[in-house]
XYZ file of C-alpha atoms in Angstrom:
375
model
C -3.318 -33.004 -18.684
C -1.688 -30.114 -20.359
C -0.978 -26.788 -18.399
C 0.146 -23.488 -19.180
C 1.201 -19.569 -18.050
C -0.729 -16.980 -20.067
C -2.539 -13.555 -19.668
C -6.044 -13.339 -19.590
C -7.895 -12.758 -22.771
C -10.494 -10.237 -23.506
C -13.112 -12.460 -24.987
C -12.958 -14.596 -21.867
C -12.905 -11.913 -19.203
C -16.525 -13.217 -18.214
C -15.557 -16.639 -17.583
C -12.442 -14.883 -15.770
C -14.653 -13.422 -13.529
C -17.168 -16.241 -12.419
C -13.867 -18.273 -11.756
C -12.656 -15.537 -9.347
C -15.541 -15.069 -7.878
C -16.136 -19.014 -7.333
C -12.432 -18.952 -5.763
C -12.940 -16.699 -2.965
C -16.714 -17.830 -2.141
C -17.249 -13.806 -3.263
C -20.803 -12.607 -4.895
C -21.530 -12.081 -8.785
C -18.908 -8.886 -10.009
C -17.746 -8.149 -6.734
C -14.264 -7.921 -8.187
C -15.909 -4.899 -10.786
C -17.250 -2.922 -7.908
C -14.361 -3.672 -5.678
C -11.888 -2.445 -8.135
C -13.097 -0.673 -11.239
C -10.208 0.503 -12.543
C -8.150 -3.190 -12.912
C -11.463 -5.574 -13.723
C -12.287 -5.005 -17.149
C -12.744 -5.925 -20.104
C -9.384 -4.376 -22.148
C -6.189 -5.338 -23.281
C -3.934 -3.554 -21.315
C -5.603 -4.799 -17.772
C -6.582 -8.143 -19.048
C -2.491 -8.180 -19.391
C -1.880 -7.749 -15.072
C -3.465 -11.072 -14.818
C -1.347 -14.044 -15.110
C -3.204 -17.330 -15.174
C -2.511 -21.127 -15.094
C -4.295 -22.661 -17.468
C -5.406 -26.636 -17.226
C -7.022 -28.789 -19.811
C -8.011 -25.525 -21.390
C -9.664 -23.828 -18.519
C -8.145 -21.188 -16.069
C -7.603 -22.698 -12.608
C -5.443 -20.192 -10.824
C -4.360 -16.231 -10.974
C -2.112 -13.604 -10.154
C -2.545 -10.488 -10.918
C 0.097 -7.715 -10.586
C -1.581 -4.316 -11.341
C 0.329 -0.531 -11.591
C 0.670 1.462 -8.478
C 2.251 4.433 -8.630
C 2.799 6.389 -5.271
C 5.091 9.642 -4.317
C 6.481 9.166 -0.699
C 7.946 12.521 1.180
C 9.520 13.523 -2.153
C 10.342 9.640 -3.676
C 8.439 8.617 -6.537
C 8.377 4.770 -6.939
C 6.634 2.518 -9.338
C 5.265 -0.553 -7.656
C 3.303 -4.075 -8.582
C 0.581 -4.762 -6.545
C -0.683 -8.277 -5.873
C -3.980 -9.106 -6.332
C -6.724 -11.874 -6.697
C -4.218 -14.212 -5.752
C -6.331 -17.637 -5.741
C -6.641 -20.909 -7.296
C -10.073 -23.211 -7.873
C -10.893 -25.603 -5.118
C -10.337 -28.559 -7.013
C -7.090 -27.447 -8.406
C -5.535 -26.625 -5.186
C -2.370 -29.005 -3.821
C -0.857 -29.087 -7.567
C 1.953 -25.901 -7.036
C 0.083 -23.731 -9.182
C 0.193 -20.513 -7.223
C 4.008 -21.071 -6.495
C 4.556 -20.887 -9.700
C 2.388 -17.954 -10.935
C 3.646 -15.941 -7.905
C 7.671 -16.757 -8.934
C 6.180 -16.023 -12.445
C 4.907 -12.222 -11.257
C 8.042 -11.815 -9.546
C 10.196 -11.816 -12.885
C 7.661 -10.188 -14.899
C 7.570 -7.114 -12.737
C 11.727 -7.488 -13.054
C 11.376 -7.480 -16.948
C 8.605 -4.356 -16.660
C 10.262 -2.080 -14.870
C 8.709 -2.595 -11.317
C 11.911 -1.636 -8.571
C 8.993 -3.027 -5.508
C 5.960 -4.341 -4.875
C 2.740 -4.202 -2.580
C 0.541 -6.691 -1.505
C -2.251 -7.294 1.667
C -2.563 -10.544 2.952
C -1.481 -13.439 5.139
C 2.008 -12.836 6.462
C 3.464 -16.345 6.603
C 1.889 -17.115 3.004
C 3.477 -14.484 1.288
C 7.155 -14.537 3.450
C 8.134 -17.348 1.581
C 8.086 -15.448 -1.621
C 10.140 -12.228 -0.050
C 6.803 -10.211 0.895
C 6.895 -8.474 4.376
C 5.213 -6.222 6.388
C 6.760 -2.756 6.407
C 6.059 1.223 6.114
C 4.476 2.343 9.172
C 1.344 3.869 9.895
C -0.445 5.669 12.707
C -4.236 5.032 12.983
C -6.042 7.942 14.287
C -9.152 8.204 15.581
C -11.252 11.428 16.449
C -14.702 11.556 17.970
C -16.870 14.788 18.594
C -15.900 15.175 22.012
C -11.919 15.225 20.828
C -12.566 17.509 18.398
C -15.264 19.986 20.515
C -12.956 20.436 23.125
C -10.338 21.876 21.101
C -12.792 23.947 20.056
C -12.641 23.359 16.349
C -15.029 24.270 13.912
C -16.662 21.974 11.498
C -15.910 22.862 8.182
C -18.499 23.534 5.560
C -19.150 20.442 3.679
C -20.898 18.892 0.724
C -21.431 15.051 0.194
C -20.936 14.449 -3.960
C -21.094 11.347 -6.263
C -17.380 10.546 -6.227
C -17.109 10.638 -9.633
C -18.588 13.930 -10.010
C -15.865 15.713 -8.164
C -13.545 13.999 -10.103
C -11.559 17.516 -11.456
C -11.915 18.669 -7.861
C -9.847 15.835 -6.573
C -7.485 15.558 -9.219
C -6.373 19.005 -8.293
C -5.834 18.266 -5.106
C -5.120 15.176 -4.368
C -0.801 15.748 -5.131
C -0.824 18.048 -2.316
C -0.010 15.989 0.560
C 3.407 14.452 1.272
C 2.297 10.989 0.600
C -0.330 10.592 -2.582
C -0.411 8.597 -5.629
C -0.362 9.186 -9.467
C -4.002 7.803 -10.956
C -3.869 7.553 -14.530
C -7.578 6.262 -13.987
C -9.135 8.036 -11.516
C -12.317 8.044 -12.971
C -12.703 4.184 -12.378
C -11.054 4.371 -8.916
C -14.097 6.778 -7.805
C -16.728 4.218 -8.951
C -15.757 2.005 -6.905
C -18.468 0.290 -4.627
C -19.228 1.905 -1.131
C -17.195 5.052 -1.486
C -18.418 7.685 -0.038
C -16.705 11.435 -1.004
C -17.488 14.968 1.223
C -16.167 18.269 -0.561
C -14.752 21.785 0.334
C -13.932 24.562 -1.400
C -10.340 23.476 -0.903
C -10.412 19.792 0.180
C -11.791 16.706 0.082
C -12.843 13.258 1.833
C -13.293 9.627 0.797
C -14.938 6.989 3.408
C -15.337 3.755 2.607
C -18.171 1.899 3.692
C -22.106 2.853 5.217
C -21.660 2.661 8.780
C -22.747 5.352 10.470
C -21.375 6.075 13.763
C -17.919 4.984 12.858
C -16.667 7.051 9.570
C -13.518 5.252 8.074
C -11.668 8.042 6.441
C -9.070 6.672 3.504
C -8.162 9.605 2.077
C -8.382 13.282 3.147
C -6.503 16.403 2.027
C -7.372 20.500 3.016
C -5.302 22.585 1.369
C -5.393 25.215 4.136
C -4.711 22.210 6.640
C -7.834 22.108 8.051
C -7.958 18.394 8.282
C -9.569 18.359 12.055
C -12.633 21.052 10.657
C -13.186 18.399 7.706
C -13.400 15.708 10.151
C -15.950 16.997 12.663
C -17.601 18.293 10.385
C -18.308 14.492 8.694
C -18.968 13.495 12.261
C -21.903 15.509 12.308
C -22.598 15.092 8.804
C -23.504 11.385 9.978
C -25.410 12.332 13.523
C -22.056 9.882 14.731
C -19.585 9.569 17.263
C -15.822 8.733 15.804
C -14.073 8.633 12.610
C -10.626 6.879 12.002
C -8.177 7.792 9.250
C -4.533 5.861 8.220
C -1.695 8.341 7.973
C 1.900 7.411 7.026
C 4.622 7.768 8.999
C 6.044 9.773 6.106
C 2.907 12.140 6.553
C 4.875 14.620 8.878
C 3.465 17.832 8.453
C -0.222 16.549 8.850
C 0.252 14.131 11.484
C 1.913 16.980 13.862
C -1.242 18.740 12.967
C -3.972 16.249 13.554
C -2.406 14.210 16.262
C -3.252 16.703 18.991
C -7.251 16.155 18.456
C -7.160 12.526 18.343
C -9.100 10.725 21.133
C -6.527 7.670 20.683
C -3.888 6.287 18.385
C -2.223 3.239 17.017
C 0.477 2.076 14.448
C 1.313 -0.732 12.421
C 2.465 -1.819 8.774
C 1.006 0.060 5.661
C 1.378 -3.629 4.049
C 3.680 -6.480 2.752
C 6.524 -5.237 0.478
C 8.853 -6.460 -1.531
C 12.534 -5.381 -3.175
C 12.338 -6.608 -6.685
C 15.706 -4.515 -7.820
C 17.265 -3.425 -4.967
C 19.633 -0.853 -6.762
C 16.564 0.996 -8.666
C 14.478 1.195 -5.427
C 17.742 2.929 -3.625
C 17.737 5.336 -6.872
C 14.493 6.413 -6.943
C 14.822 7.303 -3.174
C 18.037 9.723 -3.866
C 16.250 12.548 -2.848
C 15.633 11.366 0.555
C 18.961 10.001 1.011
C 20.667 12.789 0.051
C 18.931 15.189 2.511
C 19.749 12.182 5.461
C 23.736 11.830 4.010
C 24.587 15.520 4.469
C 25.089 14.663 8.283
C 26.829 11.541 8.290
C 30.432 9.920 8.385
C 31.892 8.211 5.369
C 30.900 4.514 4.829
C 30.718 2.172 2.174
C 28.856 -1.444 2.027
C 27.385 -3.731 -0.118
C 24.486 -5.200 0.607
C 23.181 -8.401 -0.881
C 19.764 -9.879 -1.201
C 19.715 -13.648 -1.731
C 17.006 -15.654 -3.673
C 15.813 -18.828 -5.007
C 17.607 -18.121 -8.261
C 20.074 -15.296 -7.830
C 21.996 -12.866 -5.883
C 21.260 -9.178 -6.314
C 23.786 -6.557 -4.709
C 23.778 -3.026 -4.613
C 26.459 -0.706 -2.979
C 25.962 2.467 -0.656
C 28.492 4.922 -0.738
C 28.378 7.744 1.707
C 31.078 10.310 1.133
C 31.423 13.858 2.241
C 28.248 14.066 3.369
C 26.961 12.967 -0.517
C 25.097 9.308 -1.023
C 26.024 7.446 -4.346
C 24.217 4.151 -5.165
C 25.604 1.696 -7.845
C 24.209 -1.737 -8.463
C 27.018 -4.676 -8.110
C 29.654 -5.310 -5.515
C 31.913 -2.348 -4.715
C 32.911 -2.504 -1.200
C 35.153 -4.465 0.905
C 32.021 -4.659 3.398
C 29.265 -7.443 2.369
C 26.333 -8.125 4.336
C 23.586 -10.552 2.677
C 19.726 -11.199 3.382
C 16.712 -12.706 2.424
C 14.440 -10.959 0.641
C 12.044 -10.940 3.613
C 15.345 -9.225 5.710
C 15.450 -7.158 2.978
C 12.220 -5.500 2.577
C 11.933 -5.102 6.421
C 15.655 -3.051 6.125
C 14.948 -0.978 2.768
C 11.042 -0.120 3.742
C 10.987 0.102 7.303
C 9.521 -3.090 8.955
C 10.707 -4.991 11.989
C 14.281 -5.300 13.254
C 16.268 -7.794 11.559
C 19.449 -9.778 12.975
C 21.859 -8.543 9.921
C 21.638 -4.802 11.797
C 24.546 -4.972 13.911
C 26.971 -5.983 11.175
C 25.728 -3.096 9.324
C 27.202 0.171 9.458
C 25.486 2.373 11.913
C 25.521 5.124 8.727
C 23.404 2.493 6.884
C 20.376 2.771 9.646
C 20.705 6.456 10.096
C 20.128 6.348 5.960
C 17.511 4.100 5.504
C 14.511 3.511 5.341
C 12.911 4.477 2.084
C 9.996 5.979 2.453
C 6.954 4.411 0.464
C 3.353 4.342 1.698
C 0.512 2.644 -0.554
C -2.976 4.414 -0.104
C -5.897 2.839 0.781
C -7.841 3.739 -2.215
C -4.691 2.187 -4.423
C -5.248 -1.149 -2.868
C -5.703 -3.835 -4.710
């Protein structure tokens, strides 16, 4: 028996996608209609899929596929997880331990400072995934929204792809969106439904009627709760719910007063990849959260299967510096699952009280990953 790590080629994306299908007990192109926009037939996508191949024949998969997202002002390039699954009768041989170690240092080597991935908890913990990045789930029903007395909005149901330039206008308003270099594929993908404004837009996933799930929603003259009601209506229902990041400020202050109930949770399972490039890329937010704190310096260290990565955090006259390596005198060292909970904003973790109380004031960095964007 001979195996091997590859990419997936284009002449046997077909084949690809029976065996993916076959693996998760899913129907025939499920995966196409699921996700559009990172099942098909090219080079460049057939390249985010990382296979084990046995005897000749692909028997396991990983895929890590571009998501780009701008959090509260912090723009971050991350590798989502996907299609994560290996044939029945392959299963027990190691093969997805590998191809998921195997992801981790390709998105090292191609630039990726995090990653993003849905799915089970205790699986993916052993790897350095964790849960992380709040969210508030909202949900509105007519009688919420009548007694505030707020007007439905004026609304148009559309072919998602046809109001394709309508949403790419918009959608970089809010505080937390995403960059889609193929948006066009995104908005074919299977039960999305899309409402228009003259200045807004809504996506819904799924048929049901009397309980709209809202996934994306933006009103440029923040008249989020007028959209809402007036999809209610639009579908003689009840309630809609809609995921908002804790990063979303400005629109959850406005929406929260018209919700008939709330909850929060985890946007997802994330994971540092390069500690001292994620801390970069969220300079913006640290520098606005330095200007009001005491001088401190530590390094902090996140400790893997193969390697030690350490990054140091300056704070000096109210100014943050980041620099990759050890720096400081102080040294406090993690997992990677301690790690991602500490950098994006998950659970407590028992390294916090020999961290400086600077360090928590500072962190965490703020990253959401839409539900559109999921992969």
């Amino acid at each position: 028996m001979t195996t091997k790590i590859r990419t997936i080629h284009v002449e046997e994306f077909e084949d690809f996608m029976r065996y993916l299908e076959r693996a998760f007990g899913h129907s025939v192109d499920f995966f196409r209609r699921f996700g559009p926009h990172i099942y098909k037939p090219t080079p460049e996508v057939c390249a985010w899929g990382y296979v084990v191949e046995e005897d000749g024949k692909i028997v396991s998969h990983v895929g890590v596929y571009p998501i780009e997202v701008i959090t509260a002002g912090v723009p971050l390039k991350l590798g989502g997880i996907g299609g994560v699954s290996t044939a029945i009768e392959a299963r027990g041989k190691g093969y997805m331990t590998q191809l998921l170690y195997h992801a981790i240092d390709e998105m090292r080597a191609q630039g990726y400072p995090a990653s993003w991935l849905g799915g089970d908890r205790q699986r993916y913990n052993t790897f350095g995934w964790e849960v992380a990045s709040q969210s508030y789930q909202l949900m509105f029903s007519e009688r919420s929204l009548e007694r505030a007395d707020i007007a439905p909005a004026t609304i148009e149901e559309v072919r998602p792809w046809e109001a394709l330039a309508h949403i790419a206008r918009l959608m970089p308003l809010p505080d937390c969106h995403a960059c889609r270099p193929d948006l066009e594929a995104q908005l074919h993908r299977q039960n999305l439904r899309v409402w228009v404004t003259d200045d807004g837009y809504a996506m819904a996933d799924g048929q049901e009627r009397d309980h709209v799930r809202l996934i994306e929603l933006v009103s440029a003259s923040g008249n989020e709760a007028g959209l809402i009601r007036a999809i209610i209506a639009w579908n003689h229902g009840e309630r809609a719910t809609w995921e908002l990041s804790v990063w979303d400020e400005t629109r959850i202050a406005r929406v929260m007063p018209y919700a008939r109930y709330w909850s929060s949770g985890y946007s997802g399972m994330y994971r540092v990849n390069d500690l001292a490039a994620v801390l970069r890329a969220a300079t913006p937010a640290l520098a606005r959260r330095a200007a009001g704190l005491r001088d401190f310096a530590v390094t902090l260290g996140i400790r893997e299967h193969d390697r030690t990565q350490t990054a140091t955090i300056t704070v000096r006259d109210g100014t943050a510096q980041i620099e990759a390596g050890r720096h400081a005198e102080h040294y406090v060292e993690m997992d990677p699952v301690a790690a991602a909970r500490l950098i994006f904003g998950g659970p407590a973790i028992p390294q916090a009280p020999q961290l400086p109380p600077g360090l928590l004031a500072l962190l965490p960095v703020p990253v959401y990953v839409a539900q559109l964007d999921h992969v």
